[in-house]
mmCIF file of C-alpha atoms in Angstrom:
data_model
loop_
_atom_site.group_PDB
_atom_site.id
_atom_site.type_symbol
_atom_site.label_atom_id
_atom_site.label_comp_id
_atom_site.label_asym_id
_atom_site.label_seq_id
_atom_site.Cartn_x
_atom_site.Cartn_y
_atom_site.Cartn_z
ATOM 1 C CA VAL A 1 178.491 125.548 139.957
ATOM 2 C CA ASP A 2 178.758 121.976 138.320
ATOM 3 C CA TYR A 3 175.784 120.560 140.310
ATOM 4 C CA ARG A 4 176.442 117.027 139.184
ATOM 5 C CA VAL A 5 179.323 116.520 141.327
ATOM 6 C CA VAL A 6 177.827 117.799 144.640
ATOM 7 C CA GLN A 7 176.505 115.835 147.248
ATOM 8 C CA SER A 8 173.924 116.710 149.840
ATOM 9 C CA ARG A 9 172.758 115.593 153.264
ATOM 10 C CA MET A 10 169.243 115.817 154.497
ATOM 11 C CA SER A 11 168.390 114.976 158.036
ATOM 12 C CA GLY A 12 171.968 113.326 158.181
ATOM 13 C CA VAL A 13 171.298 110.827 155.180
ATOM 14 C CA PRO A 14 173.205 111.294 151.830
ATOM 15 C CA LEU A 15 171.225 112.095 148.786
ATOM 16 C CA PRO A 16 172.298 110.775 145.249
ATOM 17 C CA THR A 17 174.061 112.902 143.113
ATOM 18 C CA PHE A 18 172.056 115.336 141.402
ATOM 19 C CA GLU A 19 171.977 117.570 138.453
ATOM 20 C CA LEU A 20 169.768 120.395 136.893
ATOM 21 C CA HIS A 21 166.139 119.299 136.256
ATOM 22 C CA PRO A 22 165.322 118.619 132.556
ATOM 23 C CA ASP A 23 161.818 119.203 132.757
ATOM 24 C CA GLN A 24 161.654 122.650 134.454
ATOM 25 C CA VAL A 25 159.437 124.763 132.431
ATOM 26 C CA ALA A 26 159.161 128.106 134.494
ATOM 27 C CA GLY A 27 159.846 129.556 138.052
ATOM 28 C CA HIS A 28 162.894 131.397 139.688
ATOM 29 C CA GLY A 29 165.772 129.698 140.470
ATOM 30 C CA ASP A 30 167.310 126.197 139.256
ATOM 31 C CA LEU A 31 165.333 123.052 140.276
ATOM 32 C CA LEU A 32 167.855 120.045 141.057
ATOM 33 C CA GLN A 33 166.853 116.526 140.278
ATOM 34 C CA ALA A 34 168.018 113.786 142.929
ATOM 35 C CA GLY A 35 166.608 110.460 141.993
ATOM 36 C CA GLU A 36 162.832 110.307 142.865
ATOM 37 C CA ARG A 37 163.059 113.865 144.330
ATOM 38 C CA ILE A 38 163.634 117.662 143.437
ATOM 39 C CA MET A 39 165.547 120.123 145.294
ATOM 40 C CA LYS A 40 164.576 123.801 145.106
ATOM 41 C CA PRO A 41 166.312 126.973 146.435
ATOM 42 C CA MET A 42 165.001 127.365 149.910
ATOM 43 C CA ALA A 43 162.573 130.438 150.742
ATOM 44 C CA ALA A 44 161.527 130.311 154.423
ATOM 45 C CA VAL A 45 157.983 130.845 153.588
ATOM 46 C CA GLU A 46 157.586 127.892 151.364
ATOM 47 C CA GLN A 47 159.435 125.842 154.067
ATOM 48 C CA GLN A 48 156.777 126.908 157.029
ATOM 49 C CA PHE A 49 153.867 126.430 154.372
ATOM 50 C CA TYR A 50 154.953 122.466 153.922
ATOM 51 C CA GLU A 51 155.481 122.093 157.462
ATOM 52 C CA SER A 52 152.069 123.574 158.386
ATOM 53 C CA LEU A 53 150.242 120.988 156.204
ATOM 54 C CA THR A 54 150.352 118.411 159.005
ATOM 55 C CA ALA A 55 147.724 120.499 160.745
ATOM 56 C CA HIS A 56 145.719 121.094 157.313
ATOM 57 C CA PRO A 57 145.703 117.608 155.711
ATOM 58 C CA GLU A 58 142.915 118.667 153.308
ATOM 59 C CA PHE A 59 145.802 120.336 151.162
ATOM 60 C CA ILE A 60 148.097 117.465 151.167
ATOM 61 C CA SER A 61 146.712 115.521 147.753
ATOM 62 C CA TYR A 62 147.101 118.688 145.960
ATOM 63 C CA VAL A 63 150.845 119.475 146.637
ATOM 64 C CA PRO A 64 154.170 117.732 146.345
ATOM 65 C CA ARG A 65 155.139 115.506 149.124
ATOM 66 C CA TYR A 66 157.686 117.246 151.331
ATOM 67 C CA HIS A 67 160.891 115.741 152.640
ATOM 68 C CA GLY A 68 162.366 118.635 154.455
ATOM 69 C CA VAL A 69 165.531 120.859 153.790
ATOM 70 C CA ALA A 70 168.826 119.831 152.509
ATOM 71 C CA GLU A 71 172.255 121.519 153.283
ATOM 72 C CA VAL A 72 174.290 121.399 149.986
ATOM 73 C CA SER A 73 177.891 122.110 149.564
ATOM 74 C CA THR A 74 178.338 124.704 146.683
ATOM 75 C CA ASN A 75 179.836 127.963 146.308
ATOM 76 C CA ARG A 76 176.319 129.596 145.887
ATOM 77 C CA PRO A 77 175.201 132.391 148.235
ATOM 78 C CA SER A 78 172.480 130.031 149.361
ATOM 79 C CA ASN A 79 173.036 126.349 149.921
ATOM 80 C CA ARG A 80 169.635 125.200 151.506
ATOM 81 C CA PHE A 81 167.049 123.644 149.442
ATOM 82 C CA VAL A 82 163.522 122.449 149.945
ATOM 83 C CA VAL A 83 163.238 118.845 149.009
ATOM 84 C CA MET A 84 160.048 117.516 147.613
ATOM 85 C CA ASP A 85 158.765 114.525 145.344
ATOM 86 C CA ASP A 86 159.943 114.906 141.900
ATOM 87 C CA LEU A 87 156.087 114.808 140.090
ATOM 88 C CA THR A 88 157.471 113.727 136.836
ATOM 89 C CA TYR A 89 159.738 110.856 138.089
ATOM 90 C CA GLY A 90 158.858 107.659 136.396
ATOM 91 C CA TYR A 91 157.588 109.051 133.292
ATOM 92 C CA ARG A 92 159.277 108.370 129.977
ATOM 93 C CA TYR A 93 158.032 111.300 127.974
ATOM 94 C CA PRO A 94 156.453 113.876 130.602
ATOM 95 C CA CYS A 95 154.383 116.759 129.102
ATOM 96 C CA VAL A 96 154.350 119.543 131.475
ATOM 97 C CA MET A 97 152.429 123.021 131.841
ATOM 98 C CA ASP A 98 152.903 125.597 134.236
ATOM 99 C CA VAL A 99 149.998 127.757 134.991
ATOM 100 C CA LYS A 100 150.182 130.596 137.527
ATOM 101 C CA ILE A 101 146.876 131.056 139.593
ATOM 102 C CA GLY A 102 145.096 134.379 140.657
ATOM 103 C CA THR A 103 145.265 137.839 139.804
ATOM 104 C CA VAL A 104 147.536 139.261 142.727
ATOM 105 C CA HIS A 105 151.211 138.394 142.547
ATOM 106 C CA ILE A 106 152.456 140.760 145.147
ATOM 107 C CA LEU A 107 153.042 141.122 148.907
ATOM 108 C CA GLU A 108 152.994 143.965 151.052
ATOM 109 C CA SER A 109 156.731 143.111 151.906
ATOM 110 C CA PHE A 110 157.971 143.867 148.242
ATOM 111 C CA THR A 111 159.558 147.021 147.582
ATOM 112 C CA PRO A 112 157.581 149.593 145.595
ATOM 113 C CA GLU A 113 159.861 149.205 142.665
ATOM 114 C CA LYS A 114 159.014 145.419 142.775
ATOM 115 C CA LYS A 115 155.460 146.141 143.241
ATOM 116 C CA GLU A 116 155.062 148.461 140.255
ATOM 117 C CA GLU A 117 156.826 146.045 138.235
ATOM 118 C CA VAL A 118 154.945 142.951 138.996
ATOM 119 C CA THR A 119 151.579 144.977 138.774
ATOM 120 C CA LYS A 120 152.374 146.309 135.348
ATOM 121 C CA LYS A 121 153.410 142.841 134.268
ATOM 122 C CA THR A 122 150.129 141.386 135.574
ATOM 123 C CA ALA A 123 148.005 143.598 133.859
ATOM 124 C CA LYS A 124 149.210 142.933 130.536
ATOM 125 C CA THR A 125 148.650 139.322 130.631
ATOM 126 C CA THR A 126 145.691 136.912 131.313
ATOM 127 C CA SER A 127 146.383 137.048 135.118
ATOM 128 C CA ALA A 128 144.235 140.024 134.977
ATOM 129 C CA SER A 129 141.664 139.048 132.524
ATOM 130 C CA LEU A 130 141.279 135.479 133.565
ATOM 131 C CA GLY A 131 143.085 134.936 136.661
ATOM 132 C CA TYR A 132 145.495 132.579 135.192
ATOM 133 C CA ARG A 133 148.704 132.760 133.227
ATOM 134 C CA ILE A 134 150.545 130.093 131.326
ATOM 135 C CA CYS A 135 154.084 130.140 132.386
ATOM 136 C CA GLY A 136 155.819 127.465 130.496
ATOM 137 C CA MET A 137 154.929 124.119 128.748
ATOM 138 C CA LEU A 138 157.018 121.217 127.670
ATOM 139 C CA LYS A 139 155.741 118.530 125.104
ATOM 140 C CA LYS A 140 157.950 115.381 125.035
ATOM 141 C CA SER A 141 157.585 112.256 122.657
ATOM 142 C CA ALA A 142 159.620 110.023 120.871
ATOM 143 C CA ALA A 143 160.216 112.547 118.159
ATOM 144 C CA GLY A 144 161.892 114.966 120.347
ATOM 145 C CA SER A 145 160.386 117.877 122.649
ATOM 146 C CA GLU A 146 158.813 121.168 122.087
ATOM 147 C CA ARG A 147 158.997 124.200 124.730
ATOM 148 C CA LYS A 148 157.190 127.228 125.197
ATOM 149 C CA ASP A 149 158.433 129.826 127.647
ATOM 150 C CA LYS A 150 157.207 132.479 129.749
ATOM 151 C CA GLU A 151 157.438 135.400 126.958
ATOM 152 C CA TRP A 152 155.034 132.929 125.103
ATOM 153 C CA GLY A 153 152.927 132.695 127.814
ATOM 154 C CA ARG A 154 152.860 136.472 128.311
ATOM 155 C CA GLY A 155 151.590 136.999 124.863
ATOM 156 C CA ILE A 156 148.658 134.976 125.331
ATOM 157 C CA THR A 157 145.224 136.938 125.216
ATOM 158 C CA LYS A 158 141.850 136.455 126.756
ATOM 159 C CA ASP A 159 140.519 135.531 123.252
ATOM 160 C CA ASN A 160 143.117 132.867 122.422
ATOM 161 C CA SER A 161 143.910 131.503 126.127
ATOM 162 C CA ALA A 162 141.689 128.326 125.294
ATOM 163 C CA ALA A 163 143.564 127.540 122.195
ATOM 164 C CA ALA A 164 146.879 127.840 123.830
ATOM 165 C CA VAL A 165 145.804 125.362 126.677
ATOM 166 C CA GLY A 166 144.839 123.035 123.785
ATOM 167 C CA GLU A 167 148.261 122.941 122.592
ATOM 168 C CA TYR A 168 149.290 121.268 125.488
ATOM 169 C CA PHE A 169 146.868 118.398 124.614
ATOM 170 C CA HIS A 170 147.107 118.377 120.723
ATOM 171 C CA GLY A 171 147.709 115.327 119.155
ATOM 172 C CA HIS A 172 147.643 112.676 122.050
ATOM 173 C CA PRO A 173 145.021 109.916 121.565
ATOM 174 C CA TYR A 174 144.247 109.926 125.419
ATOM 175 C CA ARG A 175 143.538 113.919 125.173
ATOM 176 C CA ALA A 176 139.765 113.311 125.836
ATOM 177 C CA GLU A 177 140.586 111.452 129.104
ATOM 178 C CA PHE A 178 143.200 113.840 130.057
ATOM 179 C CA LEU A 179 140.857 116.707 129.722
ATOM 180 C CA ARG A 180 138.049 115.000 131.919
ATOM 181 C CA TYR A 181 140.747 114.123 134.648
ATOM 182 C CA PHE A 182 141.977 117.825 134.800
ATOM 183 C CA SER A 183 138.767 119.409 134.819
ATOM 184 C CA SER A 184 137.236 117.317 137.272
ATOM 185 C CA THR A 185 140.444 117.556 139.677
ATOM 186 C CA LEU A 186 140.311 121.488 139.177
ATOM 187 C CA LYS A 187 136.769 121.371 140.116
ATOM 188 C CA ASP A 188 137.674 119.425 143.289
ATOM 189 C CA LEU A 189 140.239 121.878 144.067
ATOM 190 C CA GLN A 190 138.381 124.940 143.317
ATOM 191 C CA LYS A 191 135.604 123.528 145.959
ATOM 192 C CA LEU A 192 138.511 123.529 148.530
ATOM 193 C CA MET A 193 139.833 126.982 147.768
ATOM 194 C CA ASP A 194 136.356 128.607 147.780
ATOM 195 C CA GLU A 195 135.762 127.373 151.341
ATOM 196 C CA GLN A 196 139.321 127.345 152.784
ATOM 197 C CA ILE A 197 140.265 130.142 155.299
ATOM 198 C CA VAL A 198 143.617 128.910 156.225
ATOM 199 C CA TYR A 199 146.229 130.377 153.562
ATOM 200 C CA ARG A 200 146.420 133.275 151.132
ATOM 201 C CA PHE A 201 148.014 131.757 147.847
ATOM 202 C CA VAL A 202 149.901 134.415 146.222
ATOM 203 C CA SER A 203 151.464 133.758 142.918
ATOM 204 C CA SER A 204 151.312 130.089 143.249
ATOM 205 C CA SER A 205 151.046 127.783 139.960
ATOM 206 C CA LEU A 206 149.277 124.415 138.891
ATOM 207 C CA LEU A 207 151.600 121.978 137.431
ATOM 208 C CA PHE A 208 150.023 119.839 134.769
ATOM 209 C CA ILE A 209 151.743 116.471 134.030
ATOM 210 C CA TYR A 210 150.730 113.619 131.542
ATOM 211 C CA GLU A 211 152.575 110.711 129.890
ATOM 212 C CA ALA A 212 152.959 110.939 126.144
ATOM 213 C CA ASP A 213 154.654 107.488 125.816
ATOM 214 C CA MET A 214 151.618 105.890 123.272
ATOM 215 C CA GLU A 215 152.680 102.627 124.496
ATOM 216 C CA ALA A 216 151.971 103.406 128.030
ATOM 217 C CA ALA A 217 148.480 103.612 129.898
ATOM 218 C CA PRO A 218 147.240 106.807 130.506
ATOM 219 C CA ARG A 219 149.030 108.647 133.278
ATOM 220 C CA MET A 220 148.580 112.321 134.520
ATOM 221 C CA SER A 221 148.881 114.272 137.856
ATOM 222 C CA LEU A 222 147.789 118.000 138.994
ATOM 223 C CA HIS A 223 149.278 119.686 141.681
ATOM 224 C CA MET A 224 149.724 123.272 142.977
ATOM 225 C CA ILE A 225 153.413 124.439 143.505
ATOM 226 C CA ASP A 226 155.387 127.387 144.248
ATOM 227 C CA PHE A 227 154.682 128.620 147.855
ATOM 228 C CA ALA A 228 157.364 131.155 148.415
ATOM 229 C CA HIS A 229 154.654 133.703 148.741
ATOM 230 C CA THR A 230 151.942 131.935 150.546
ATOM 231 C CA LEU A 231 151.117 133.244 154.036
ATOM 232 C CA PRO A 232 148.620 132.394 156.843
ATOM 233 C CA MET A 233 145.250 134.049 156.228
ATOM 234 C CA ASP A 234 145.360 137.058 158.497
ATOM 235 C CA GLY A 235 141.827 138.124 157.983
ATOM 236 C CA PRO A 236 138.533 137.736 155.996
ATOM 237 C CA ARG A 237 138.771 136.506 152.602
ATOM 238 C CA ASN A 238 139.349 139.053 150.050
ATOM 239 C CA HIS A 239 140.546 139.957 146.478
ATOM 240 C CA ILE A 240 143.152 137.743 146.369
ATOM 241 C CA GLU A 241 140.821 134.796 147.271
ATOM 242 C CA GLU A 242 138.555 135.955 144.543
ATOM 243 C CA GLY A 243 141.349 135.999 142.078
ATOM 244 C CA ILE A 244 142.084 132.402 142.703
ATOM 245 C CA SER A 245 138.460 131.281 142.251
ATOM 246 C CA MET A 246 138.206 133.380 139.065
ATOM 247 C CA GLY A 247 141.607 131.753 137.855
ATOM 248 C CA LEU A 248 140.320 128.274 138.594
ATOM 249 C CA ARG A 249 136.834 128.763 137.185
ATOM 250 C CA ASN A 250 138.122 130.227 133.946
ATOM 251 C CA LEU A 251 140.730 127.386 133.373
ATOM 252 C CA ILE A 252 137.749 124.724 134.152
ATOM 253 C CA ILE A 253 135.935 126.891 131.253
ATOM 254 C CA ALA A 254 138.924 126.475 128.853
ATOM 255 C CA LEU A 255 139.295 122.801 129.464
ATOM 256 C CA ASP A 256 135.562 121.902 129.164
ATOM 257 C CA SER A 257 135.420 123.956 125.836
ATOM 258 C CA LEU A 258 138.432 121.617 124.261
ATOM 259 C CA ALA A 259 136.408 118.398 125.424
#
């Protein structure tokens, strides 16, 4: 499919012509960029999560702004997309890091084969030992760009995980300011996640972004993304929430060790 020539309508309003997002670093399925927004292949669970946030505003500042569902004319099997703010919009040289959070990345609805596959993959990575795993990284600058993919992330160990996180910040004069911001924001998020009894977050990620344009003022953001497996909490807090807390705690420790 040539996405660049396809038009979409959302709630009866035409969206701009869109194309593959140049700064996607991880995830399943193509993200499409349409002006200030992105379009992600729709999962009904993710749509339900975003639409439930009006009743739980304490989470809104930690997730991308939601704009509904778009119908797209393509020859793909699915032509429905969740539409959100493009978190990298307006950055000249966005540096992006996707970190999967938690120790549990399966649902009861998965097939036995998929459960076994994901469980084995998780056990071999820092998802099991630390509660977080770097899934991808993009560093842009005036000199060019550098990417690290999910295979690189799976090779990170507990012993070199902080150094791997440090690669994301290497060489930027605002490094100390970025580290303080991300650590502080994660601590606020951890407090919320340790107390919340609304959602079970399974296989969600944290998206770190900062501006690498040396002539620009410091700019950075941190959001949770990927809610295709996020369900209402249907019982007491359990090992899933413990894994999220563990991941946030260890990620904060890694960031603070770099300061």
